[in-house]
């Protein structure tokens, strides 16, 4: 059975012999790729033609990857914008300056990041924002000043202790005299540290009673929510 594209075969083969790609021929003449592949099985391209098509294909793949990366980045940016908008809507319903709200947020931060093993209220982190929240909230809720804290830096081997002490002192508003001797991690010797990484700053003070209260607030809040959830589930099963 003759193909309905048979009248175009001569032109298609001529294009192929001139070094056109199968896709180019298909696009120009409207012939299916499967038909062209059958027609071109005995048409051999020169090494130069093959190299040209390969280079063109490689450039096309690079362009396609760049386009895909740009598309995915745009999609991610859109999702982040949506998440930010939704977060602001949620935050608008909360009085973030209310003492009990601040104390609850501080309690959960401490539950996740704070020290529970010694008789100090202590927390270490590499993110200045978290440490500033810790300090600001302790001052607002418990009247605990920054001068009450000792600071212990844990740095990578290639970081300058004096420079990092100045950075954290300025960022957190804590005098340099409150900083203990930094600890350098010898395991990182010979490895370059990213410029944005300033090490881990561990803040500690006495006031174990604050640690205990924060832990009780967080754990009992979790238990209360869990108990309520179980009660709702039981009620739902009983009503079936």
Short mmCIF file of C-alpha atoms in Angstrom, two decimals:
data_model
loop_
_atom_site.label_atom_id
_atom_site.label_comp_id
_atom_site.label_asym_id
_atom_site.label_seq_id
_atom_site.Cartn_x
_atom_site.Cartn_y
_atom_site.Cartn_z
CA UNK A 1 0.00 0.00 0.00
CA UNK A 2 1.46 3.29 -1.13
CA UNK A 3 1.88 6.04 1.43
CA UNK A 4 -0.22 9.12 0.84
CA UNK A 5 3.03 11.06 1.25
CA UNK A 6 4.75 9.16 -1.59
CA UNK A 7 4.70 12.22 -3.85
CA UNK A 8 6.92 14.03 -1.35
CA UNK A 9 9.47 11.25 -0.97
CA UNK A 10 11.91 12.58 -3.58
CA UNK A 11 11.98 16.03 -1.99
CA UNK A 12 12.29 14.56 1.49
CA UNK A 13 15.25 12.34 0.55
CA UNK A 14 16.95 15.29 -1.18
CA UNK A 15 16.64 17.38 1.98
CA UNK A 16 18.04 14.56 4.06
CA UNK A 17 21.04 14.15 1.73
CA UNK A 18 21.74 17.85 2.12
CA UNK A 19 22.07 17.21 5.88
CA UNK A 20 18.63 18.17 7.18
CA UNK A 21 17.44 16.51 10.37
CA UNK A 22 14.45 14.18 10.31
CA UNK A 23 12.50 16.64 12.46
CA UNK A 24 13.24 19.51 10.05
CA UNK A 25 11.98 17.47 7.11
CA UNK A 26 8.88 16.41 9.01
CA UNK A 27 8.13 19.99 10.05
CA UNK A 28 8.54 21.39 6.54
CA UNK A 29 6.73 18.69 4.56
CA UNK A 30 4.27 17.43 7.17
CA UNK A 31 5.41 13.83 6.87
CA UNK A 32 5.29 11.57 9.97
CA UNK A 33 8.64 10.78 11.61
CA UNK A 34 7.98 7.05 11.31
CA UNK A 35 7.57 7.35 7.54
CA UNK A 36 10.73 9.41 7.19
CA UNK A 37 12.74 6.98 9.30
CA UNK A 38 11.71 4.19 6.89
CA UNK A 39 12.57 6.24 3.80
CA UNK A 40 15.92 7.39 5.16
CA UNK A 41 17.21 3.98 6.25
CA UNK A 42 19.52 3.80 3.23
CA UNK A 43 20.45 7.51 3.23
CA UNK A 44 23.84 8.01 4.89
CA UNK A 45 25.06 11.39 6.04
CA UNK A 46 28.67 12.51 5.91
CA UNK A 47 30.70 12.83 9.10
CA UNK A 48 30.56 16.60 8.73
CA UNK A 49 26.77 16.55 8.43
CA UNK A 50 26.44 14.24 11.43
CA UNK A 51 28.73 16.50 13.50
CA UNK A 52 26.70 19.57 12.54
CA UNK A 53 23.42 17.89 13.52
CA UNK A 54 24.92 16.69 16.80
CA UNK A 55 26.16 20.17 17.67
CA UNK A 56 22.77 21.63 16.83
CA UNK A 57 21.04 18.99 18.93
CA UNK A 58 23.37 19.63 21.89
CA UNK A 59 22.70 23.37 21.69
CA UNK A 60 18.98 22.64 21.55
CA UNK A 61 19.20 20.50 24.69
CA UNK A 62 21.08 23.26 26.53
CA UNK A 63 18.46 25.81 25.51
CA UNK A 64 15.67 23.45 26.56
CA UNK A 65 17.29 22.87 29.95
CA UNK A 66 17.66 26.61 30.52
CA UNK A 67 14.03 27.11 29.58
CA UNK A 68 12.96 24.30 31.93
CA UNK A 69 15.04 25.73 34.78
CA UNK A 70 13.50 29.17 34.23
CA UNK A 71 10.00 27.65 34.20
CA UNK A 72 10.58 25.70 37.41
CA UNK A 73 12.09 28.78 39.08
CA UNK A 74 9.04 30.84 38.10
CA UNK A 75 6.73 28.13 39.46
CA UNK A 76 8.68 27.99 42.72
CA UNK A 77 8.60 31.79 43.05
CA UNK A 78 4.83 31.71 42.55
CA UNK A 79 4.41 29.02 45.24
CA UNK A 80 6.63 30.96 47.63
CA UNK A 81 4.61 34.13 47.01
CA UNK A 82 1.41 32.21 47.76
CA UNK A 83 2.87 30.74 50.95
CA UNK A 84 4.04 34.19 52.07
CA UNK A 85 0.61 35.68 51.39
CA UNK A 86 -1.15 32.90 53.31
CA UNK A 87 1.32 33.25 56.19
CA UNK A 88 0.58 36.96 56.46
CA UNK A 89 -3.15 36.24 56.54
CA UNK A 90 -2.59 33.81 59.43
CA UNK A 91 -0.31 36.22 61.28
CA UNK A 92 -2.89 38.99 60.93
CA UNK A 93 -5.16 36.92 63.20
CA UNK A 94 -2.51 36.73 65.94
CA UNK A 95 -1.53 39.42 68.43
CA UNK A 96 2.21 38.87 68.18
CA UNK A 97 2.87 41.38 70.97
CA UNK A 98 0.64 39.60 73.47
CA UNK A 99 2.77 38.26 76.34
CA UNK A 100 1.22 34.78 76.39
CA UNK A 101 1.61 34.47 72.61
CA UNK A 102 5.28 35.38 72.81
CA UNK A 103 5.82 32.99 75.71
CA UNK A 104 4.18 30.10 73.86
CA UNK A 105 6.29 30.76 70.74
CA UNK A 106 9.41 30.94 72.90
CA UNK A 107 8.47 27.68 74.64
CA UNK A 108 8.22 25.81 71.35
CA UNK A 109 11.47 27.29 70.12
CA UNK A 110 13.10 26.09 73.32
CA UNK A 111 11.50 22.66 73.03
CA UNK A 112 13.10 22.24 69.62
CA UNK A 113 16.43 24.05 70.00
CA UNK A 114 17.09 24.77 73.67
CA UNK A 115 19.40 22.95 76.05
CA UNK A 116 17.67 20.59 78.50
CA UNK A 117 20.65 18.87 80.11
CA UNK A 118 22.15 21.51 82.41
CA UNK A 119 20.95 24.07 84.92
CA UNK A 120 21.00 26.91 82.41
CA UNK A 121 18.52 28.50 80.08
CA UNK A 122 20.58 28.07 76.92
CA UNK A 123 20.16 27.88 73.16
CA UNK A 124 22.60 27.68 70.26
CA UNK A 125 22.03 28.36 66.57
CA UNK A 126 23.72 29.63 63.42
CA UNK A 127 20.74 31.80 62.44
CA UNK A 128 20.93 35.31 63.97
CA UNK A 129 17.17 35.75 63.53
CA UNK A 130 16.42 32.84 65.86
CA UNK A 131 18.89 34.05 68.49
CA UNK A 132 17.52 37.60 68.32
CA UNK A 133 14.00 36.29 68.82
CA UNK A 134 15.25 34.26 71.79
CA UNK A 135 16.92 37.28 73.36
CA UNK A 136 14.16 39.78 72.58
CA UNK A 137 11.41 37.51 73.88
CA UNK A 138 13.25 36.62 77.08
CA UNK A 139 13.71 40.33 77.70
CA UNK A 140 10.07 41.20 76.98
CA UNK A 141 8.48 38.27 78.83
CA UNK A 142 10.90 37.74 81.73
CA UNK A 143 12.83 41.01 81.84
CA UNK A 144 16.09 39.15 81.24
CA UNK A 145 18.71 41.59 79.83
CA UNK A 146 21.31 40.70 77.20
CA UNK A 147 24.05 41.36 79.72
CA UNK A 148 22.92 38.20 81.57
CA UNK A 149 24.11 35.96 78.74
CA UNK A 150 27.44 34.33 78.07
CA UNK A 151 28.23 33.50 74.46
CA UNK A 152 30.21 30.53 73.22
CA UNK A 153 31.12 30.39 69.51
CA UNK A 154 31.64 27.11 67.70
CA UNK A 155 33.57 27.87 64.51
CA UNK A 156 35.11 26.12 61.56
CA UNK A 157 38.90 25.91 61.39
CA UNK A 158 39.34 28.65 58.77
CA UNK A 159 37.19 31.24 60.57
CA UNK A 160 38.80 34.16 62.40
CA UNK A 161 37.70 34.05 66.08
CA UNK A 162 38.13 37.81 66.58
CA UNK A 163 36.19 38.67 63.45
CA UNK A 164 33.37 36.25 64.30
CA UNK A 165 33.21 37.56 67.88
CA UNK A 166 32.82 41.11 66.57
CA UNK A 167 30.11 39.96 64.16
CA UNK A 168 28.01 38.18 66.78
CA UNK A 169 28.55 40.92 69.37
CA UNK A 170 27.33 43.58 66.94
CA UNK A 171 24.45 41.45 65.61
CA UNK A 172 23.09 40.38 68.99
CA UNK A 173 23.91 43.52 70.93
CA UNK A 174 25.95 41.62 73.52
CA UNK A 175 29.29 43.04 74.75
CA UNK A 176 32.40 41.22 73.55
CA UNK A 177 33.45 40.74 77.17
CA UNK A 178 30.54 38.29 77.50
CA UNK A 179 32.08 35.98 74.87
CA UNK A 180 34.05 32.96 76.02
CA UNK A 181 37.00 31.54 74.10
CA UNK A 182 35.70 30.19 70.74
CA UNK A 183 35.95 26.49 69.90
CA UNK A 184 37.44 25.65 66.48
CA UNK A 185 36.40 22.41 64.82
CA UNK A 186 39.65 20.71 63.77
CA UNK A 187 37.70 18.28 61.58
CA UNK A 188 37.04 21.14 59.12
CA UNK A 189 40.71 22.00 58.66
CA UNK A 190 41.53 22.44 54.96
CA UNK A 191 37.88 22.94 53.99
CA UNK A 192 36.65 26.35 52.85
CA UNK A 193 33.68 27.83 54.71
CA UNK A 194 30.86 29.60 52.88
CA UNK A 195 31.00 33.37 53.38
CA UNK A 196 27.44 33.53 54.77
CA UNK A 197 28.16 30.98 57.51
CA UNK A 198 29.25 32.64 60.76
CA UNK A 199 29.45 29.56 62.94
CA UNK A 200 27.14 28.57 65.80
CA UNK A 201 26.58 30.98 68.67
CA UNK A 202 25.46 29.34 71.92
CA UNK A 203 23.77 31.63 74.43
CA UNK A 204 23.48 30.64 78.09
CA UNK A 205 22.62 32.11 81.45
CA UNK A 206 21.46 30.82 84.81
CA UNK A 207 17.74 31.03 85.56
CA UNK A 208 16.98 27.34 85.28
CA UNK A 209 13.45 28.20 86.42
CA UNK A 210 12.83 29.80 83.00
CA UNK A 211 14.00 26.65 81.22
CA UNK A 212 11.67 24.53 83.36
CA UNK A 213 8.67 26.77 82.77
CA UNK A 214 9.22 26.90 79.02
CA UNK A 215 9.51 23.14 78.81
CA UNK A 216 6.33 22.64 80.84
CA UNK A 217 4.43 25.13 78.68
CA UNK A 218 5.47 23.41 75.44
CA UNK A 219 4.99 19.80 76.54
CA UNK A 220 1.69 20.40 78.31
CA UNK A 221 0.37 22.35 75.34
CA UNK A 222 1.25 19.37 73.10
CA UNK A 223 -0.48 16.99 75.52
CA UNK A 224 -3.58 19.19 75.65
CA UNK A 225 -3.87 19.31 71.86
CA UNK A 226 -3.31 15.55 71.61
CA UNK A 227 -5.94 14.87 74.28
CA UNK A 228 -8.45 17.11 72.51
CA UNK A 229 -7.75 15.39 69.21
CA UNK A 230 -8.32 11.96 70.73
CA UNK A 231 -11.58 13.16 72.31
CA UNK A 232 -12.84 14.50 69.00
CA UNK A 233 -11.94 11.25 67.24
CA UNK A 234 -13.70 9.19 69.89
CA UNK A 235 -16.81 11.36 69.64
CA UNK A 236 -16.77 10.95 65.87
CA UNK A 237 -16.57 7.16 66.11
CA UNK A 238 -19.34 7.05 68.73
CA UNK A 239 -21.72 9.04 66.53
CA UNK A 240 -21.42 6.64 63.58
#
